[in-house]
PDB file of C-alpha atoms in Angstrom:
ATOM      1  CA  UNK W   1      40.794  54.457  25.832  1.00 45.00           C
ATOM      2  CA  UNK W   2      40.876  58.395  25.937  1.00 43.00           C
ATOM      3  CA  UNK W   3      38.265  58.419  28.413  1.00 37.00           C
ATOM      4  CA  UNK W   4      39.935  55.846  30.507  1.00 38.00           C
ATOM      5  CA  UNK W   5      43.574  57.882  30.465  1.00 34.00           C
ATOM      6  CA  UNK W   6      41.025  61.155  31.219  1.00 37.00           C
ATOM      7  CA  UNK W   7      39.632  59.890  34.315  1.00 34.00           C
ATOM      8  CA  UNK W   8      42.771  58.000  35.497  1.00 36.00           C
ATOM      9  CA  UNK W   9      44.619  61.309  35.325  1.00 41.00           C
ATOM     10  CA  UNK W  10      41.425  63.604  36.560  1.00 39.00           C
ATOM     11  CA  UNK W  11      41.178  61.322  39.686  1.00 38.00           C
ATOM     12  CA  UNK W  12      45.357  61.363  40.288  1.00 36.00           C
ATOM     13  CA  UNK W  13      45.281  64.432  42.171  1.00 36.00           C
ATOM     14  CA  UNK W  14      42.776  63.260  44.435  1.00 34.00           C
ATOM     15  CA  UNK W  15      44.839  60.145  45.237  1.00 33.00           C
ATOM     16  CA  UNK W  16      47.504  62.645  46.167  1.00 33.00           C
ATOM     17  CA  UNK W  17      45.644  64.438  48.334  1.00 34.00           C
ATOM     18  CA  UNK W  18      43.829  61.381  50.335  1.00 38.00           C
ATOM     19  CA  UNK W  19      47.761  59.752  50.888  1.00 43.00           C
ATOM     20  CA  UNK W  20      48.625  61.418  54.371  1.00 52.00           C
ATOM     21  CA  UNK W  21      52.636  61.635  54.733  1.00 81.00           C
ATOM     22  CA  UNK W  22      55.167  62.086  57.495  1.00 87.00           C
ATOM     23  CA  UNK W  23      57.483  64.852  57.796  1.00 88.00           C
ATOM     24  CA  UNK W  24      61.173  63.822  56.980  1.00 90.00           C
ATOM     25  CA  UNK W  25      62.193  63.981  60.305  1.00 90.00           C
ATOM     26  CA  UNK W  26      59.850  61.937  61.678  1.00 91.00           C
ATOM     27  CA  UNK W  27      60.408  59.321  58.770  1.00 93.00           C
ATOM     28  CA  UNK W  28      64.291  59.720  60.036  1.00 94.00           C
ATOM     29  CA  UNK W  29      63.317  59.013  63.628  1.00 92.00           C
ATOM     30  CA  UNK W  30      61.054  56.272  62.995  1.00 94.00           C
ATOM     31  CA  UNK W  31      63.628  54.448  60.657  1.00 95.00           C
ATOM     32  CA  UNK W  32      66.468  54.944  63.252  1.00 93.00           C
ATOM     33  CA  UNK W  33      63.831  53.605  66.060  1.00 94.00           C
ATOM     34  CA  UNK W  34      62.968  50.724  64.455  1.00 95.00           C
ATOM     35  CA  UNK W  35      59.232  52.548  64.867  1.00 96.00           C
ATOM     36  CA  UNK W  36      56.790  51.622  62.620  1.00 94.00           C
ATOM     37  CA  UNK W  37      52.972  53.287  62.147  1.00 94.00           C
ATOM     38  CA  UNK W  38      49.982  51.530  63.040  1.00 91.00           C
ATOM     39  CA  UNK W  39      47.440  52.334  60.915  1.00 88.00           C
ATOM     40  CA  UNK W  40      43.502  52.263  62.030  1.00 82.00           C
ATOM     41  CA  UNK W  41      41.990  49.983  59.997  1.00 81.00           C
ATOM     42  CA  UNK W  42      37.997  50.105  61.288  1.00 79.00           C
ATOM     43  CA  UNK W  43      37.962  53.580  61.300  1.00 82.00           C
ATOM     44  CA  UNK W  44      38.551  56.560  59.249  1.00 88.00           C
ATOM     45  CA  UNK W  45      41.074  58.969  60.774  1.00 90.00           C
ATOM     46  CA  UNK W  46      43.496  62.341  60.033  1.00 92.00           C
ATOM     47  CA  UNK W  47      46.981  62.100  60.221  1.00 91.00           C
ATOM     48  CA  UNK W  48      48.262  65.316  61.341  1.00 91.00           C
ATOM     49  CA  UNK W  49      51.644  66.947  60.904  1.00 88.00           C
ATOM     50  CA  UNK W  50      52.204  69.619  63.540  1.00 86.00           C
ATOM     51  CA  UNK W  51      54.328  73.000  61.438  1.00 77.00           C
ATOM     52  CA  UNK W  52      57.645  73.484  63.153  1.00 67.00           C
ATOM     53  CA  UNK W  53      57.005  76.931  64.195  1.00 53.00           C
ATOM     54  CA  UNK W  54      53.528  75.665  65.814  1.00 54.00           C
ATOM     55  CA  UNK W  55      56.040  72.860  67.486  1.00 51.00           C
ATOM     56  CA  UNK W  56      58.019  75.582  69.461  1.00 48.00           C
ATOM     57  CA  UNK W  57      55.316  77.718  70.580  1.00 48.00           C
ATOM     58  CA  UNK W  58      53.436  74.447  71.901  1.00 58.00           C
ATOM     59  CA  UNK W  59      53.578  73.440  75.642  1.00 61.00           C
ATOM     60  CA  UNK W  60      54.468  69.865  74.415  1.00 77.00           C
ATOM     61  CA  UNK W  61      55.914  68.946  71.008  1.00 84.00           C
ATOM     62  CA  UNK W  62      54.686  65.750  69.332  1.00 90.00           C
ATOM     63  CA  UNK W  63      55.813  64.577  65.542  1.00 92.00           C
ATOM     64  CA  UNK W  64      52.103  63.633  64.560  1.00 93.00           C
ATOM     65  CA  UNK W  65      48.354  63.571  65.944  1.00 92.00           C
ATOM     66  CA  UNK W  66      45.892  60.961  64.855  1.00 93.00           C
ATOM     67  CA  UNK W  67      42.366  62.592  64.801  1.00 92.00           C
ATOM     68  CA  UNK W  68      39.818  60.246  65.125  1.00 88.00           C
ATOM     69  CA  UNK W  69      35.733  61.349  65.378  1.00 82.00           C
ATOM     70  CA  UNK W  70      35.899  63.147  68.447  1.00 82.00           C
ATOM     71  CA  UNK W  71      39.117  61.661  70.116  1.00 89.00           C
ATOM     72  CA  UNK W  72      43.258  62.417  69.276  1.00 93.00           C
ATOM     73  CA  UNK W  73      46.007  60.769  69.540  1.00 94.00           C
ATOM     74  CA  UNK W  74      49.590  62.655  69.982  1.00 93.00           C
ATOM     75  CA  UNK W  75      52.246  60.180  69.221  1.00 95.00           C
ATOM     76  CA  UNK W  76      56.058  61.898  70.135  1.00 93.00           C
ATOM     77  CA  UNK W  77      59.422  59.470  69.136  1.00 93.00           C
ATOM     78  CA  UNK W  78      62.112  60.109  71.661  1.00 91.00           C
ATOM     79  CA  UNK W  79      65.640  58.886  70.497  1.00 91.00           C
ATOM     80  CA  UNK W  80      68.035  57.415  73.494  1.00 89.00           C
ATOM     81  CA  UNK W  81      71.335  59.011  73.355  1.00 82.00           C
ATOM     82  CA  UNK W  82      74.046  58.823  75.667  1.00 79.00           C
ATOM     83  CA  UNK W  83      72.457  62.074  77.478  1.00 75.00           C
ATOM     84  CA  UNK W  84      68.611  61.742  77.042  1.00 71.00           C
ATOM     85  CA  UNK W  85      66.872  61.109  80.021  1.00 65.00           C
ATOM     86  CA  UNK W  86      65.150  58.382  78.704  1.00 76.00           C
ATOM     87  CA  UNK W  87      67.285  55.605  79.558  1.00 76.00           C
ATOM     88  CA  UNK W  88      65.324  55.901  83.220  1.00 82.00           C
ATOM     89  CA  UNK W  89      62.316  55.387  81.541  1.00 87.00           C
ATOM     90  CA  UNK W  90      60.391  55.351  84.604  1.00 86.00           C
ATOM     91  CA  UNK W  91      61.531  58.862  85.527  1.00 87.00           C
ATOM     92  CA  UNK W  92      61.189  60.648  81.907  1.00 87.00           C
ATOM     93  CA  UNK W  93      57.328  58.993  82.518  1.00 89.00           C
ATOM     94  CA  UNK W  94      56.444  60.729  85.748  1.00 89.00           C
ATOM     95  CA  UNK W  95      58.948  64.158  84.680  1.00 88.00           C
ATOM     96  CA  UNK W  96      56.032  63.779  81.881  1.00 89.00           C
ATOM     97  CA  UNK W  97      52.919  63.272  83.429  1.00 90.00           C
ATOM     98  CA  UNK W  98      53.356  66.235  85.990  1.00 87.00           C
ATOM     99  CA  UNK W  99      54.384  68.611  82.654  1.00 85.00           C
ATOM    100  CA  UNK W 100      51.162  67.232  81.417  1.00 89.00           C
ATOM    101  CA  UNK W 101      48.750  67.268  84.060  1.00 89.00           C
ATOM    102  CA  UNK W 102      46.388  70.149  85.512  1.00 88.00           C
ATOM    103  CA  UNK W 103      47.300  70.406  89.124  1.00 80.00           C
ATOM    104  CA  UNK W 104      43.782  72.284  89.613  1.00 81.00           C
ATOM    105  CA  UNK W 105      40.966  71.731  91.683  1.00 74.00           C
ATOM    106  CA  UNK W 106      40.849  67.126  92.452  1.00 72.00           C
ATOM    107  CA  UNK W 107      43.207  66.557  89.401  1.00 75.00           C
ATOM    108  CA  UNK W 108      44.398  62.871  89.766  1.00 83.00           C
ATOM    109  CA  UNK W 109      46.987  61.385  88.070  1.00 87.00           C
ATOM    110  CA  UNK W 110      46.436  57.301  88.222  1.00 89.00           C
ATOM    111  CA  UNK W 111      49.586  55.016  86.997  1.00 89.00           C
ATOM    112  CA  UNK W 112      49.018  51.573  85.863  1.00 86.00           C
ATOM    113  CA  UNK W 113      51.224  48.774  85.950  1.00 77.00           C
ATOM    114  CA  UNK W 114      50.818  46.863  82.353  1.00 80.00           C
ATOM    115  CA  UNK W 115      51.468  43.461  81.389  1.00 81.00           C
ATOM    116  CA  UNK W 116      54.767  44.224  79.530  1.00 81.00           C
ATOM    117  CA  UNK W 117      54.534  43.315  75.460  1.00 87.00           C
ATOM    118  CA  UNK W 118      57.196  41.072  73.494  1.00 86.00           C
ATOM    119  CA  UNK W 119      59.865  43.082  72.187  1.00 87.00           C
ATOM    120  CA  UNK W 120      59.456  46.116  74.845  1.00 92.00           C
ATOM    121  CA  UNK W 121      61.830  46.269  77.615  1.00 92.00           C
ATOM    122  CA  UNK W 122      59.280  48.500  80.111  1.00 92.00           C
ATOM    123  CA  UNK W 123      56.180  49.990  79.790  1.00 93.00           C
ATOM    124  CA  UNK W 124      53.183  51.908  81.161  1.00 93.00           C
ATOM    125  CA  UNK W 125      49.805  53.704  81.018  1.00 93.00           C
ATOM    126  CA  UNK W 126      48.435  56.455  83.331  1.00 93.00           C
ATOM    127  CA  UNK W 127      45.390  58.352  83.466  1.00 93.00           C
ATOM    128  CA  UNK W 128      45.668  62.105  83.779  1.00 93.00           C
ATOM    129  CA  UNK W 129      43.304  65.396  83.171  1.00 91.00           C
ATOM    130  CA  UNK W 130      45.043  67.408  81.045  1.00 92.00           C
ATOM    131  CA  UNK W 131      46.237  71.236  81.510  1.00 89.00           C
ATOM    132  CA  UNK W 132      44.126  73.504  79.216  1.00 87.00           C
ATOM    133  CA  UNK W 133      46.943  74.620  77.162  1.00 87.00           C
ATOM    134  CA  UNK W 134      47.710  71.120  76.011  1.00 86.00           C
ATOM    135  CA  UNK W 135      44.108  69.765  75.480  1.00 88.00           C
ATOM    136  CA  UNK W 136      40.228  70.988  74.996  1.00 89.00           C
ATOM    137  CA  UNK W 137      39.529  67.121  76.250  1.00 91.00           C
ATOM    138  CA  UNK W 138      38.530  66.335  79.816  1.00 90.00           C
ATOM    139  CA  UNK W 139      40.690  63.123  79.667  1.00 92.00           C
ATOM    140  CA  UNK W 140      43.749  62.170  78.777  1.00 93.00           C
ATOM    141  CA  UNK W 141      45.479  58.678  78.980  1.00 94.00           C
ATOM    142  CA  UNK W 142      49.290  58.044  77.875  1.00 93.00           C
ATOM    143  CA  UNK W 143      50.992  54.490  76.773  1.00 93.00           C
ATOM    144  CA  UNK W 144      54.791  54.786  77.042  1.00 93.00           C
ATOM    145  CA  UNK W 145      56.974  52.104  75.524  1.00 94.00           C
ATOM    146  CA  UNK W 146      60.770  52.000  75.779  1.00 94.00           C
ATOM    147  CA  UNK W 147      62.902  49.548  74.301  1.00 94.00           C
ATOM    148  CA  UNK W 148      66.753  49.815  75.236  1.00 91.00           C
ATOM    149  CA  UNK W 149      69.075  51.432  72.690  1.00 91.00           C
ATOM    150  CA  UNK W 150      65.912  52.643  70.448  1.00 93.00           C
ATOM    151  CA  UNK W 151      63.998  55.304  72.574  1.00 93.00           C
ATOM    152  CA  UNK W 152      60.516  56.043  73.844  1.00 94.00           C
ATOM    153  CA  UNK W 153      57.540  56.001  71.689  1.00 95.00           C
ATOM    154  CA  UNK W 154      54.794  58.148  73.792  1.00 94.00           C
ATOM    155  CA  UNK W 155      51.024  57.904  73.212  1.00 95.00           C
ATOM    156  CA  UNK W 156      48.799  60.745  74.563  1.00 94.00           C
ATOM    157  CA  UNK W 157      44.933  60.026  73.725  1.00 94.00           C
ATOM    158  CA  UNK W 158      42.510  62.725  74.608  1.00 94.00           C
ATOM    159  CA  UNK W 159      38.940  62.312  74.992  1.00 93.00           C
ATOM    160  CA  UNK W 160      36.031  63.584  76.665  1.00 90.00           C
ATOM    161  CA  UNK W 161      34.843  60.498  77.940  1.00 85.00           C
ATOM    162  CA  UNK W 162      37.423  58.081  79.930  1.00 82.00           C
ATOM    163  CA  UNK W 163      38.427  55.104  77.954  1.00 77.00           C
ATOM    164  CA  UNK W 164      39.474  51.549  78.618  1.00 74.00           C
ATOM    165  CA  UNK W 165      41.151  50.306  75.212  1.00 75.00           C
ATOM    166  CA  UNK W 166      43.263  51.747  73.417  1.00 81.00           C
ATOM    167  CA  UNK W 167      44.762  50.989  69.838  1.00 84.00           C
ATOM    168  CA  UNK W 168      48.784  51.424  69.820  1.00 87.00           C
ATOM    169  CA  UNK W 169      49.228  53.782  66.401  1.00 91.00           C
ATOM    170  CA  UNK W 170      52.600  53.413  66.611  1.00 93.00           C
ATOM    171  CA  UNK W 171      55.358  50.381  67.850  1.00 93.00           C
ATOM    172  CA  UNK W 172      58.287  49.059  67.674  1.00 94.00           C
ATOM    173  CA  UNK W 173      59.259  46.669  64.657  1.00 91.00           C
ATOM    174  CA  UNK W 174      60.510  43.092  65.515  1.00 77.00           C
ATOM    175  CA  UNK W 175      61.093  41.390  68.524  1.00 56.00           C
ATOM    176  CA  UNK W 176      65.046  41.122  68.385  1.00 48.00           C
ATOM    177  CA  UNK W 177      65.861  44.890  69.326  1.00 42.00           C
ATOM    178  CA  UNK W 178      67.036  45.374  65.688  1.00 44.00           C
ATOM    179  CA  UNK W 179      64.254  46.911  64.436  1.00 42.00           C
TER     180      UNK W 179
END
């Protein structure tokens, strides 16, 4: 029995350590959202909490990365308010892309139109290479969903090959708009 209580508590603080967490305000954000996170089941991954002093300094905020063998995944929760941009979704989406994008050399930025998902009311995907002081990748690709009321939940994946699917890590919860 000693052993067994010895080894439980020997192995807690490695428990501790492998649980990956959310800062509170992104817990806050997600909650008020109705935003829930889509964890990778088939493969083993980092969840990464930017500092908040790293968060100002950056070229583009995001509330976590996903790091996944050698691929990431910036996922940034916008809130709608009565001022935020983002109730044009279609213009916060291009004001981003061009933030985003290297306007060097035969940059291209290519916009998809999507098959729009239950419980979204507009989304879309381009492909974009991204400015050196956001990524080290060659490629990037972002996923925008917007549902009315909630906000914008923004993918960016970075690669350095160009990929075709992509798993959402993050969505919105229920189909009803209540989250």
């Amino acid at each position: 029995m000693k052993f067994i209580l010895g080894l439980l508590i020997g192995l807690t603080p490695l428990t501790l350590i492998g649980q990956q967490e959310f800062a509170d305000e992104t817990i806050e954000k997600m909650e008020t959202m109705g935003v829930a996170f889509l964890e990778p089941l088939d493969t083993e991954y980092k969840l990464k909490i930017p500092k908040k002093k790293k968060r100002q300094d950056e070229l583009y905020g995001y509330d976590y990365s996903i790091h996944l063998d050698d691929r990431v995944v910036w996922v940034k929760l916008i809130e709608e308010t009565e001022t935020a941009l983002i109730r044009f979704p279609h213009l916060e989406f291009h004001r981003l892309l061009t933030h985003l994008s290297s306007n060097e050399g035969e940059s291209n930025i290519y916009i998809y139109d999507i098959p729009q998902e239950e419980g979204v009311d507009w989304m879309s995907e381009a492909r974009f290479t991204p400015k050196k002081k956001i990524s080290k990748y060659k490629y990037g690709t972002s996923k925008v969903y917007y549902r009315e009321g909630k906000g914008m939940i923004v993918l960016l994946y970075f690669d350095k090959e160009i990929q075709a699917r992509f798993t959402p890590y993050a969505g919105f919860v229920g189909n009803d708009g209540e989250g």
